[in-house]
Structures are given as C-alpha cells and as structure tokens.
Coordinates of C-alpha atoms in Angstrom, one line a residue:
M1 CA -3.4 -35.1 -42.3
K2 CA -0.9 -33.7 -39.8
P3 CA 1.6 -36.2 -38.4
A4 CA 2.1 -36.6 -34.7
A5 CA 5.7 -35.4 -34.8
P6 CA 6.7 -33.9 -38.2
S7 CA 10.4 -34.1 -38.8
A8 CA 13.0 -34.4 -41.5
T9 CA 13.3 -38.1 -40.8
A10 CA 9.6 -39.0 -40.5
A11 CA 8.4 -42.5 -41.4
A12 CA 8.0 -43.3 -45.1
P13 CA 4.6 -42.2 -46.4
N14 CA 1.9 -44.7 -46.8
A15 CA 1.4 -45.9 -50.4
Q16 CA -2.4 -45.5 -49.9
P17 CA -4.0 -42.1 -50.3
L18 CA -4.7 -40.2 -47.1
P19 CA -8.5 -40.5 -46.6
T20 CA -9.7 -37.2 -45.3
L21 CA -8.6 -34.3 -43.3
K22 CA -9.3 -34.0 -39.6
P23 CA -12.4 -31.7 -39.1
A24 CA -10.3 -28.9 -37.7
A25 CA -7.8 -29.0 -40.6
A26 CA -10.7 -29.2 -43.1
R27 CA -12.3 -26.1 -41.7
I28 CA -9.0 -24.2 -41.9
A29 CA -8.5 -25.3 -45.5
N30 CA -12.1 -24.6 -46.6
A31 CA -12.0 -21.1 -45.0
Y32 CA -9.2 -20.2 -47.5
L33 CA -10.8 -21.9 -50.6
K34 CA -13.0 -19.0 -51.6
R35 CA -10.3 -16.4 -50.9
I36 CA -7.9 -18.3 -53.3
L37 CA -10.6 -18.9 -56.0
T38 CA -11.4 -15.1 -56.0
A39 CA -7.8 -13.8 -55.6
R40 CA -6.8 -11.0 -57.9
V41 CA -3.4 -12.0 -59.2
Y42 CA -3.7 -12.2 -63.0
D43 CA -3.5 -8.5 -63.6
V44 CA 0.2 -8.9 -63.0
A45 CA 1.0 -12.6 -62.8
I46 CA 1.0 -15.3 -65.4
E47 CA -0.3 -18.9 -65.0
S48 CA 3.2 -20.4 -64.8
P49 CA 3.8 -23.7 -66.6
L50 CA 4.0 -27.1 -64.9
E51 CA 6.8 -28.8 -66.8
P52 CA 8.3 -32.3 -66.7
A53 CA 11.9 -32.6 -65.6
P54 CA 13.1 -35.6 -67.6
D55 CA 16.6 -35.7 -66.3
L56 CA 15.6 -35.4 -62.7
S57 CA 12.8 -38.0 -63.3
R58 CA 15.3 -40.5 -64.8
R59 CA 17.8 -40.1 -62.0
T60 CA 15.3 -40.2 -59.1
G61 CA 13.1 -42.9 -60.6
N62 CA 10.0 -40.8 -60.2
H63 CA 7.9 -38.5 -62.4
V64 CA 9.1 -35.0 -61.4
L65 CA 7.2 -31.9 -62.4
L66 CA 8.5 -28.4 -61.9
K67 CA 6.0 -25.5 -61.2
R68 CA 7.9 -22.7 -62.9
E69 CA 7.2 -19.7 -60.7
D70 CA 10.7 -18.4 -61.7
Q71 CA 9.0 -17.4 -65.0
Q72 CA 6.8 -14.8 -63.4
P73 CA 7.5 -11.1 -64.5
V74 CA 9.6 -10.6 -61.3
F75 CA 11.1 -14.1 -61.5
S76 CA 9.3 -15.2 -58.3
F77 CA 5.8 -16.2 -57.0
K78 CA 5.8 -13.2 -54.6
L79 CA 3.9 -10.8 -56.8
R80 CA 0.8 -13.0 -56.5
G81 CA 0.3 -12.3 -52.8
A82 CA 1.5 -8.7 -52.9
Y83 CA -0.8 -7.7 -55.7
N84 CA -3.8 -9.5 -54.2
K85 CA -3.3 -7.7 -50.9
M86 CA -2.8 -4.3 -52.5
A87 CA -5.8 -4.7 -54.9
H88 CA -8.0 -5.1 -51.8
L89 CA -6.8 -1.7 -50.3
G90 CA -9.0 1.3 -50.3
A91 CA -8.3 4.4 -52.4
E92 CA -7.2 6.4 -49.4
Q93 CA -4.7 3.7 -48.3
L94 CA -3.3 3.6 -51.8
A95 CA -3.0 7.3 -51.9
R96 CA -0.9 7.4 -48.7
G97 CA 1.4 4.6 -50.1
V98 CA 2.5 1.2 -48.9
I99 CA 5.6 -0.2 -47.2
C100 CA 7.0 -3.7 -46.9
A101 CA 10.1 -5.5 -45.6
S102 CA 11.6 -8.1 -47.9
A103 CA 14.8 -10.0 -48.8
G104 CA 14.0 -9.1 -52.4
N105 CA 11.3 -11.1 -54.2
H106 CA 8.3 -9.7 -52.2
A107 CA 9.9 -6.3 -52.7
Q108 CA 9.8 -6.7 -56.4
G109 CA 6.2 -7.9 -56.2
V110 CA 5.1 -4.8 -54.2
A111 CA 7.0 -2.4 -56.4
L112 CA 5.4 -3.9 -59.5
A113 CA 1.9 -3.9 -57.9
A114 CA 2.4 -0.3 -56.8
R115 CA 3.3 0.8 -60.3
K116 CA 0.2 -1.1 -61.6
L117 CA -2.1 0.5 -59.0
G118 CA -0.5 4.0 -59.2
C119 CA 0.8 4.3 -55.6
K120 CA 4.1 4.9 -53.9
A121 CA 6.0 1.9 -52.4
T122 CA 8.8 2.0 -49.8
I123 CA 10.8 -1.2 -49.5
V124 CA 13.0 -2.0 -46.5
M125 CA 15.6 -4.7 -47.4
P126 CA 18.4 -6.3 -45.4
V127 CA 21.8 -5.1 -46.3
T128 CA 22.7 -8.7 -47.3
T129 CA 20.1 -8.6 -50.2
P130 CA 21.7 -9.6 -53.6
K131 CA 22.3 -6.5 -55.7
V132 CA 20.2 -7.9 -58.5
K133 CA 17.1 -7.8 -56.3
I134 CA 17.9 -4.2 -55.1
D135 CA 18.4 -3.0 -58.7
A136 CA 15.2 -4.7 -59.8
V137 CA 13.1 -3.0 -57.1
R138 CA 14.5 0.4 -57.9
A139 CA 13.9 -0.2 -61.6
R140 CA 10.2 -0.7 -60.8
G141 CA 10.0 2.6 -59.0
G142 CA 10.3 1.4 -55.4
E143 CA 12.1 3.5 -52.8
V144 CA 14.7 1.1 -51.2
V145 CA 15.8 1.5 -47.6
L146 CA 18.6 -0.9 -46.6
H147 CA 18.6 -1.9 -42.9
G148 CA 19.7 -4.9 -40.8
E149 CA 21.3 -8.3 -41.5
S150 CA 18.1 -10.4 -42.0
Y151 CA 14.5 -10.1 -42.9
S152 CA 13.5 -9.8 -39.2
D153 CA 15.8 -6.8 -38.8
A154 CA 14.3 -5.1 -41.9
Y155 CA 10.8 -6.0 -40.7
A156 CA 11.2 -4.2 -37.4
H157 CA 12.5 -1.1 -39.1
A158 CA 9.7 -1.2 -41.6
L159 CA 7.1 -1.1 -38.8
T160 CA 8.8 2.0 -37.4
L161 CA 8.6 3.7 -40.8
E162 CA 5.0 2.6 -41.2
R163 CA 4.0 4.5 -38.0
E164 CA 6.1 7.5 -38.8
R165 CA 4.9 8.0 -42.4
G166 CA 1.3 6.7 -42.1
L167 CA 1.8 4.0 -44.7
T168 CA 0.0 0.7 -45.1
F169 CA 2.2 -2.4 -44.4
V170 CA 2.1 -5.2 -47.0
H171 CA 3.3 -8.3 -45.1
P172 CA 5.4 -10.7 -47.2
F173 CA 3.7 -13.8 -45.7
D174 CA 1.6 -13.3 -42.6
D175 CA -1.6 -11.9 -44.1
P176 CA -4.7 -13.8 -45.3
D177 CA -4.8 -11.9 -48.6
V178 CA -1.1 -12.5 -49.3
I179 CA -1.6 -16.2 -48.4
A180 CA -4.6 -16.5 -50.7
G181 CA -2.6 -14.9 -53.6
Q182 CA 0.2 -17.4 -53.1
G183 CA -2.5 -20.2 -52.9
T184 CA -3.3 -19.7 -56.6
V185 CA -0.1 -21.6 -57.3
G186 CA -1.8 -24.7 -55.9
M187 CA -4.9 -23.9 -57.8
E188 CA -2.9 -23.9 -61.1
I189 CA -1.2 -27.2 -60.2
L190 CA -4.5 -29.1 -60.0
R191 CA -5.8 -27.4 -63.1
Q192 CA -2.6 -28.3 -65.0
H193 CA -2.3 -31.9 -63.8
A194 CA -5.5 -33.8 -63.2
G195 CA -3.8 -37.1 -62.6
P196 CA -2.4 -38.5 -59.4
I197 CA 0.1 -36.4 -57.4
D198 CA 1.9 -38.1 -54.5
A199 CA 3.6 -35.0 -53.0
V200 CA 4.2 -31.3 -53.6
F201 CA 7.5 -29.9 -52.2
V202 CA 7.4 -26.2 -51.2
A203 CA 10.2 -24.0 -49.9
I204 CA 9.4 -22.3 -46.5
G205 CA 10.7 -19.0 -45.4
G206 CA 7.9 -17.2 -43.4
G207 CA 5.4 -19.7 -44.7
G208 CA 3.1 -17.8 -47.0
L209 CA 3.6 -19.9 -50.1
I210 CA 3.2 -23.3 -48.3
S211 CA 0.2 -22.0 -46.3
G212 CA -1.7 -21.0 -49.4
V213 CA -0.7 -24.0 -51.5
A214 CA -1.5 -26.4 -48.7
A215 CA -4.9 -24.8 -48.0
Y216 CA -6.0 -25.2 -51.6
L217 CA -4.7 -28.7 -52.2
K218 CA -6.0 -30.1 -48.9
A219 CA -9.4 -28.6 -49.4
L220 CA -9.8 -30.4 -52.8
R221 CA -7.2 -33.2 -52.8
P222 CA -6.4 -34.1 -49.2
E223 CA -4.5 -37.3 -50.3
I224 CA -1.7 -35.2 -51.8
R225 CA 1.1 -34.9 -49.3
I226 CA 2.5 -31.4 -48.7
V227 CA 6.2 -31.4 -47.8
G228 CA 7.9 -28.2 -46.5
V229 CA 11.6 -27.7 -47.3
Q230 CA 13.9 -25.5 -45.2
T231 CA 17.7 -25.1 -45.0
V232 CA 19.3 -26.5 -41.9
D233 CA 20.4 -23.1 -40.7
S234 CA 17.0 -21.3 -41.3
D235 CA 14.4 -23.9 -40.1
A236 CA 12.2 -21.7 -37.9
M237 CA 9.0 -23.3 -39.2
L238 CA 10.2 -26.9 -38.6
R239 CA 11.3 -26.0 -35.0
S240 CA 8.0 -24.2 -34.4
V241 CA 5.8 -27.1 -35.4
R242 CA 8.0 -29.6 -33.5
R243 CA 7.6 -27.5 -30.3
G244 CA 4.0 -26.6 -30.7
R245 CA 4.7 -22.8 -30.6
R246 CA 6.5 -20.2 -32.7
V247 CA 10.2 -20.4 -32.2
E248 CA 12.4 -17.4 -33.0
L249 CA 15.9 -18.2 -34.3
A250 CA 18.9 -16.2 -32.9
D251 CA 20.6 -16.3 -36.3
V252 CA 19.7 -17.5 -39.8
G253 CA 21.9 -18.7 -42.7
L254 CA 22.1 -16.2 -45.5
F255 CA 23.0 -18.4 -48.5
S256 CA 19.3 -18.9 -49.2
D257 CA 18.4 -15.3 -48.5
G258 CA 14.9 -15.7 -49.8
T259 CA 14.0 -18.0 -46.9
A260 CA 16.2 -16.4 -44.2
V261 CA 13.4 -15.7 -41.7
K262 CA 14.0 -15.8 -37.9
L263 CA 10.3 -16.0 -36.9
V264 CA 7.5 -17.3 -39.0
G265 CA 4.0 -15.7 -39.0
R266 CA 1.2 -16.4 -36.6
E267 CA -1.2 -17.3 -39.4
T268 CA 1.3 -19.2 -41.5
Y269 CA 2.3 -21.2 -38.4
R270 CA -1.4 -22.0 -37.8
L271 CA -2.0 -23.2 -41.3
T272 CA 1.3 -25.0 -41.7
R273 CA 0.9 -26.9 -38.4
A274 CA -2.6 -28.0 -39.4
L275 CA -2.1 -28.8 -43.1
V276 CA 1.6 -29.7 -43.9
D277 CA 2.3 -33.4 -43.7
D278 CA 6.1 -33.4 -43.4
F279 CA 9.3 -31.4 -43.5
V280 CA 12.8 -31.8 -45.0
S281 CA 15.9 -29.9 -44.0
V282 CA 18.6 -29.5 -46.6
D283 CA 22.2 -28.2 -46.5
T284 CA 24.0 -25.8 -48.8
D285 CA 25.6 -28.5 -50.9
A286 CA 22.2 -30.1 -51.6
V287 CA 20.8 -26.7 -52.6
C288 CA 23.7 -26.1 -55.0
A289 CA 23.2 -29.5 -56.5
A290 CA 19.5 -28.7 -57.0
I291 CA 20.3 -25.5 -58.8
K292 CA 22.4 -27.5 -61.2
D293 CA 19.6 -30.1 -61.5
V294 CA 17.1 -27.5 -62.6
F295 CA 19.5 -25.9 -65.0
Q296 CA 20.2 -29.2 -66.7
D297 CA 16.4 -29.7 -67.3
T298 CA 15.3 -26.2 -68.0
R299 CA 18.5 -24.1 -68.8
S300 CA 17.3 -21.7 -66.1
V301 CA 19.3 -20.7 -63.0
M302 CA 17.4 -20.7 -59.7
E303 CA 18.3 -18.7 -56.7
P304 CA 19.0 -20.9 -53.6
A305 CA 15.4 -20.5 -52.2
G306 CA 14.0 -21.2 -55.7
A307 CA 15.7 -24.6 -55.7
L308 CA 14.7 -25.7 -52.2
G309 CA 11.7 -27.7 -53.4
V310 CA 13.9 -29.7 -55.8
A311 CA 16.5 -30.3 -53.1
G312 CA 13.9 -31.5 -50.6
M313 CA 12.2 -33.7 -53.2
K314 CA 15.5 -35.5 -54.0
Q315 CA 16.4 -36.0 -50.3
Y316 CA 12.9 -37.1 -49.4
A317 CA 12.6 -39.7 -52.2
A318 CA 16.1 -41.0 -51.4
A319 CA 15.5 -41.2 -47.6
H320 CA 12.3 -43.2 -48.1
G321 CA 13.3 -45.2 -51.1
L322 CA 10.4 -43.9 -53.2
K323 CA 10.2 -44.9 -56.9
G324 CA 7.5 -44.5 -59.5
R325 CA 5.7 -41.6 -57.7
T326 CA 4.6 -38.3 -59.1
F327 CA 6.2 -35.3 -57.4
V328 CA 5.7 -31.6 -57.9
A329 CA 8.5 -29.2 -56.9
I330 CA 7.8 -25.5 -56.9
T331 CA 10.8 -23.6 -58.4
C332 CA 9.8 -20.4 -56.6
G333 CA 12.5 -17.8 -57.6
A334 CA 15.4 -17.1 -59.9
N335 CA 16.8 -13.8 -58.6
I336 CA 20.5 -14.7 -58.1
N337 CA 23.6 -12.6 -58.4
F338 CA 25.8 -13.8 -61.2
D339 CA 28.9 -13.9 -59.1
R340 CA 27.3 -16.4 -56.7
L341 CA 27.4 -19.0 -59.5
R342 CA 31.1 -19.6 -58.8
F343 CA 30.2 -20.8 -55.3
V344 CA 27.2 -22.8 -56.5
A345 CA 29.3 -24.6 -59.2
E346 CA 32.0 -25.4 -56.7
R347 CA 29.6 -27.0 -54.2
A348 CA 27.2 -28.7 -56.6
E349 CA 29.4 -31.7 -57.2
V350 CA 29.7 -32.5 -53.5
G351 CA 26.0 -31.8 -52.9
E352 CA 25.1 -34.3 -55.7
Q353 CA 27.7 -36.7 -54.3
R354 CA 29.6 -36.6 -57.5
E355 CA 32.8 -35.4 -56.0
A356 CA 34.8 -36.7 -53.0
L357 CA 37.5 -34.7 -51.3
F358 CA 40.5 -36.4 -49.6
A359 CA 43.6 -35.4 -47.7
V360 CA 46.2 -38.0 -48.6
T361 CA 49.7 -38.4 -47.1
I362 CA 52.3 -40.0 -49.3
P363 CA 56.1 -40.5 -48.8
E364 CA 58.2 -37.6 -50.1
E365 CA 60.3 -39.7 -52.4
R366 CA 60.9 -40.1 -56.1
G367 CA 58.1 -41.9 -57.9
S368 CA 55.5 -41.8 -55.0
F369 CA 53.4 -39.1 -56.8
K370 CA 53.3 -41.2 -59.9
R371 CA 52.4 -44.3 -57.9
F372 CA 49.6 -42.4 -56.2
C373 CA 48.2 -41.1 -59.5
A374 CA 48.2 -44.7 -60.9
L375 CA 46.0 -45.7 -58.0
I376 CA 43.4 -43.1 -59.0
G377 CA 43.1 -45.1 -62.2
P378 CA 40.0 -44.4 -64.3
H379 CA 38.5 -41.9 -61.9
A380 CA 38.4 -38.3 -63.1
V381 CA 40.5 -36.0 -60.9
T382 CA 38.5 -32.8 -60.2
E383 CA 41.1 -31.1 -58.1
F384 CA 44.7 -31.6 -57.0
N385 CA 46.6 -29.3 -54.6
Y386 CA 50.1 -30.0 -53.4
R387 CA 53.1 -28.1 -52.1
I388 CA 56.4 -29.6 -50.9
S389 CA 56.7 -28.8 -47.2
D390 CA 58.4 -31.8 -45.4
P391 CA 61.4 -33.9 -46.4
Q392 CA 59.7 -37.1 -45.3
L393 CA 56.0 -36.8 -46.1
A394 CA 53.8 -35.0 -48.7
H395 CA 50.3 -33.9 -47.9
V396 CA 48.0 -33.8 -51.0
F397 CA 44.5 -32.3 -51.3
V398 CA 42.6 -34.2 -54.0
G399 CA 39.1 -34.2 -55.4
I400 CA 37.9 -37.3 -57.3
A401 CA 34.7 -37.7 -59.4
I402 CA 32.4 -40.4 -58.0
R403 CA 29.0 -41.9 -58.9
T404 CA 27.8 -42.7 -55.4
R405 CA 28.8 -41.7 -51.9
D406 CA 29.8 -45.3 -51.0
E407 CA 32.4 -45.0 -53.8
A408 CA 34.3 -42.5 -51.7
A409 CA 34.8 -44.9 -48.9
R410 CA 36.1 -47.6 -51.3
I411 CA 38.6 -45.2 -52.8
A412 CA 39.8 -44.2 -49.4
R413 CA 40.3 -47.8 -48.4
Q414 CA 42.3 -48.5 -51.6
F415 CA 44.6 -45.6 -50.8
E416 CA 45.1 -46.9 -47.3
R417 CA 45.9 -50.4 -48.5
H418 CA 48.7 -49.1 -50.6
G419 CA 50.3 -47.2 -47.7
F420 CA 48.8 -43.7 -48.2
A421 CA 47.1 -42.4 -45.1
T422 CA 43.7 -40.9 -46.1
V423 CA 41.1 -38.6 -44.6
D424 CA 37.7 -38.2 -46.4
L425 CA 37.0 -34.4 -46.3
S426 CA 33.8 -34.5 -48.4
G427 CA 31.7 -33.4 -45.4
D428 CA 34.2 -31.0 -43.9
E429 CA 33.0 -27.4 -44.2
L430 CA 36.4 -25.9 -43.5
A431 CA 38.0 -28.0 -46.2
K432 CA 35.3 -27.2 -48.8
E433 CA 35.1 -23.4 -48.1
H434 CA 38.7 -22.5 -47.4
I435 CA 41.5 -25.1 -47.2
R436 CA 41.0 -26.2 -50.8
H437 CA 42.0 -22.7 -51.9
M438 CA 44.9 -22.3 -49.4
V439 CA 47.2 -25.3 -50.1
G440 CA 50.6 -23.8 -51.0
G441 CA 53.0 -21.2 -49.8
R442 CA 56.7 -20.8 -49.6
S443 CA 59.0 -23.8 -49.0
E444 CA 62.7 -24.0 -48.1
L445 CA 62.7 -27.4 -49.7
A446 CA 61.9 -26.1 -53.2
A447 CA 65.5 -25.5 -54.4
D448 CA 66.0 -25.4 -58.1
E449 CA 62.2 -25.1 -58.6
R450 CA 60.9 -23.8 -61.9
L451 CA 57.2 -22.9 -62.2
F452 CA 55.1 -23.7 -65.3
R453 CA 51.5 -23.4 -66.5
F454 CA 50.4 -26.2 -68.7
V455 CA 47.2 -26.7 -70.7
F456 CA 46.1 -30.4 -70.6
P457 CA 43.3 -31.9 -72.7
E458 CA 40.5 -33.0 -70.3
R459 CA 40.7 -36.7 -71.0
P460 CA 41.8 -39.8 -69.1
G461 CA 45.5 -40.5 -69.1
A462 CA 46.7 -36.9 -69.8
L463 CA 48.2 -36.6 -66.3
M464 CA 49.9 -40.0 -66.5
R465 CA 51.4 -39.1 -69.9
F466 CA 52.9 -36.0 -68.3
L467 CA 54.4 -38.0 -65.4
A468 CA 55.7 -40.8 -67.5
A469 CA 57.6 -38.4 -69.7
M470 CA 59.4 -36.8 -66.8
H471 CA 63.0 -37.6 -66.0
P472 CA 63.2 -39.7 -62.8
G473 CA 65.7 -37.2 -61.3
W474 CA 63.2 -34.4 -61.4
N475 CA 60.8 -33.8 -58.5
I476 CA 57.3 -32.2 -58.6
S477 CA 57.4 -29.7 -55.7
L478 CA 54.0 -27.9 -56.4
F479 CA 50.9 -29.0 -58.2
H480 CA 47.6 -27.2 -58.6
Y481 CA 44.6 -28.3 -60.8
R482 CA 40.9 -27.8 -60.7
N483 CA 38.4 -29.1 -63.3
Q484 CA 36.4 -26.2 -64.6
G485 CA 34.2 -28.2 -66.9
A486 CA 36.1 -27.0 -70.1
D487 CA 37.6 -29.1 -72.8
Y488 CA 41.1 -28.2 -71.5
G489 CA 42.4 -28.2 -68.0
R490 CA 44.9 -25.6 -66.7
I491 CA 47.6 -26.8 -64.3
L492 CA 50.3 -25.1 -62.4
V493 CA 53.4 -27.2 -61.7
G494 CA 56.6 -26.6 -59.8
I495 CA 59.4 -28.9 -60.9
Q496 CA 62.8 -29.1 -59.3
V497 CA 65.3 -29.2 -62.2
P498 CA 69.0 -28.9 -61.7
A499 CA 70.7 -26.3 -63.9
S500 CA 72.8 -29.1 -65.5
D501 CA 69.5 -30.6 -66.9
D502 CA 68.3 -27.5 -68.6
A503 CA 68.8 -28.9 -72.1
V504 CA 67.2 -32.2 -71.3
F505 CA 64.3 -30.4 -69.7
A506 CA 63.8 -28.2 -72.8
Q507 CA 63.6 -31.4 -74.8
F508 CA 61.0 -32.8 -72.4
L509 CA 58.8 -29.7 -72.9
H510 CA 59.1 -30.0 -76.6
T511 CA 58.2 -33.7 -76.6
L512 CA 55.2 -33.2 -74.3
A513 CA 53.3 -31.3 -77.0
Y514 CA 51.1 -29.5 -74.4
P515 CA 50.9 -25.7 -74.5
W516 CA 52.9 -24.2 -71.6
A517 CA 54.4 -21.0 -70.2
E518 CA 57.2 -20.6 -67.7
E519 CA 56.3 -18.4 -64.7
T520 CA 59.5 -18.7 -62.6
A521 CA 60.1 -15.0 -63.0
N522 CA 56.5 -14.0 -62.3
P523 CA 56.5 -11.5 -59.4
V524 CA 53.4 -13.1 -57.9
Y525 CA 55.2 -16.4 -57.7
K526 CA 58.1 -14.7 -55.9
L527 CA 55.9 -12.9 -53.5
F528 CA 53.7 -15.9 -52.4
L529 CA 55.4 -19.2 -53.4
R530 CA 59.1 -18.8 -53.8

C-alpha cells in the first residue's frame, strides 16, 4: 500500500500485515503478473540462491536473507530483463542488431543475450564506467562506444545512433519486457522462502528491478513491504515520488555507478509510485560498510550498487528499532574494479560506526604525547598523523576504533577534560577524503630530526612500550600510522635526537626489539618532509 508521503524517515512500519492493495495498485501489479510468469530468462540466467546472512542477522537482531544476483553469469541481475526483451524481438530486428546505453551491467546482459541470439550489439557506456565492466562487454562480443559522464548522457547518444544505424534500442529499465524479466527475481524469492517476509530491500537506479519485484510480490503477497534504496546523491526516484512527477537531477554521484541515473523511466516511476511502500537514502560510508558486511557473510565483494539493499536494510531497521523481523536484501551486482577496494576499506569502518576520527590539540611539550596516548587507553588506534609545526601547540589527526557512535562523543569529552581541545571529524567529508592523507610537510622546528620506519605487532600496549622506552630528552616530531588489518603495523616516526645522544639512541633501538630502518637519508624525505 503506497504511503501518503514516502520518505527516508517515514513512520515505523505497522507490525500487522498490510491487508490488501488499493484497487488501482492491484490492477497495475496484476497486469504484470502474467508477463513475469512467462518471462524468458532461464536460457541465460540462473535461479540465484536466497542465502541466510548469519553475521548480519546477529548484528541487526533480524533474520536477514540475501538474494544473490551477484552470482549470475554476468555478476548482475541485468541479463534477465535484457534477454527477455531481446527474445521477444522479431527475426528482422535481430538481424539489424540492437543498441543500448548502460553503466555496465545492462551492457553485459545485452552482449550476452546478443551472443546467445546471434545478433550484433552496440553498447554506449559513460566514460566513468569501471574498466572491469567495459572489458567484460567487449569479451562478450559487444561493440563499446564510450560517451558522456553519466547514464543519461550515454542514453541520449545511444538514441542518436539508433536512428542513424536503424538498430533496435534495448532500454535498461523503462520497458515492460525488461521490467518483467527483472520481476523473476521476486518470483524466485517467494518460491525459495514460503514463510513470512517483512520487507524486501531493493536498489533503485532507473527503477526496473524494483518495479518488477514489487509488481510480482504485491500481486501475490501484498503484506510484504517493498523498500527502495538510493544513494543520497542519486535519488531521482525518491524525489520524483515525493513531488508527484518525474524529477531530473542536474548531477548524480558516481561512486554507485550502477544507480547513477538522472531521470527515472515513465513506466518505472508509475509502478514504483503505486507499489513501493518506502524509501531509504544511504551515503557512501554506509555503502562501503555494507560491501564489507556482505563480504564477511559470503566472501563475495559487491559493487556499490550491489550493496545498496543491505545498506538500506541496516539503516531502516536501526531507524525504526526493528528486531526479530525477516528481511530480504537483493545483492544485485558484483562488478567492481579491484583498485576501488582501497577506498571501500578506508571508508567502511566509519560507515559501520566502528571508527571515529578526531583532530586533537595538545601542548607542544615533553611528555604530552605520551600523556595523550595514555588517555586512549584500551581503544585500538586505527590512524595517527602528526607533524611538528608550532612551538606551543601540536595538532594531531587520530582515528580510534569504537563500538557505537555514542562512544565517539565520550572519547572526545575525555580528551577535553584533560585539557586536549578536540574536534570530532567522523562526519567531515574533507577530513575523510583528503586531510587524513595530507598531514605532514616540512618544519623549521624539526632540528636534529631522524626518520625511522618501525614494524609494530598489532596488539594493545605496543605504542606505549615504544614511548616508555624513549629518553625524556628526545621529542617525537613526526608520527604516521594507519591500521591496515595485518598482524603487524608499519609506523613512520621522526625523532629529534641530539648528536651527543647517538650512542644512547642506538642502544634504545637495540632494546626496543622492533624491526626498523632509518630513512633520514631517503631522497623522498628530503624532498617533502625535511
């Protein structure tokens, strides 16, 4: 049943099942039921498994099931709709060839379908498309044309080529046959889980997947809530439903490239407005955390769009305090460039609220650094950046592992109580994307500085052991550390050691028993830090 004003902060869902659909919504859902039941998808698609997510279930307090569309031959649900559309084309249309616009996953579906049906496929993709998707399309015989910054740009160019070359356009979402093909995901969910389902969480780009899934589920099980999930910077469907008309975005975020759509389809808007119960908007950090969540339960790595359903499920359950429910999240794609994993890993801890970032000001005096580290106590340090820059005050960028978001505020108050001015940077995009990597530089105050790389065992107390062994006359002038999840941490330290203390310092290094290497003569150090 469509709510009066769907939003990311709608009222908590009623514990009682929704009775029936409104007549108009029921007619829309039933009109698609036969299309979905007779869709031709299994020539190329598999019936993807519906798997429990035990770790997610434990942490959220709900029974979480993952619909594993990432296990399709093209690692995405998109081949269902593409093949169903193309299988309904006439022989003459197939002989002329097909064309589509896609950020990558629909493109792979069209290329695979074309190879299966023996026709030529031209694929227009945004220039921002991950290379893994471009290579996959070409490997399946598709002709790739790169154009524009987003799907909407590629779409406009594809329509031009369609007219010029006399091709048949295969829309990625706004086509009844495509929607029906995607709707077979919903058909499989009900076949695989006959018990109660409280909600199904579906990523939205142009709206093809959620339209098909919602049509099937609402026709047969109208009590199941359908919740659409979008990123905060690509929420065209949510804005459209709120305003009662299709809204075109001026720009879209590109992190979740699979859902970066400026304007949703006419048909998908009509179905979504009538059949989807609620919406959730999630940010980049939440998506990164969801990618990690799915990996922990499945050992599979989702692309950002593929993890949206999980991110939305977590946020929705937390916002409404839901426990003991049965939720299905569709993991709809796993086409991710390997080098993007660095960014995902960096942001996942903040997105899961397992890491807090702080800017802390401490007195630039002997022993203050050690006193500050003692305040951190049992908390694991995830990152530490410092460079001497002022004779009176030291500015430290520090990341600390936390269990709940409230814990960050308690840590900040503790620092403040002991005279260390503190700013919580956990929600600061500039800090998370850039500043954390830029703390450092040359300093006129770094006289007698020697630079060392140390390897520390990743266990509590290692840093304090290092500090306790230092001579009180030596000063730390540079410190950089980032937890990389390994058994050993690598730390860069600048220490101001007078030449007269060289022998004592050598003894200190020997007693420390940590592997180390001096980098004072390194040309990179001289260029950027000395």
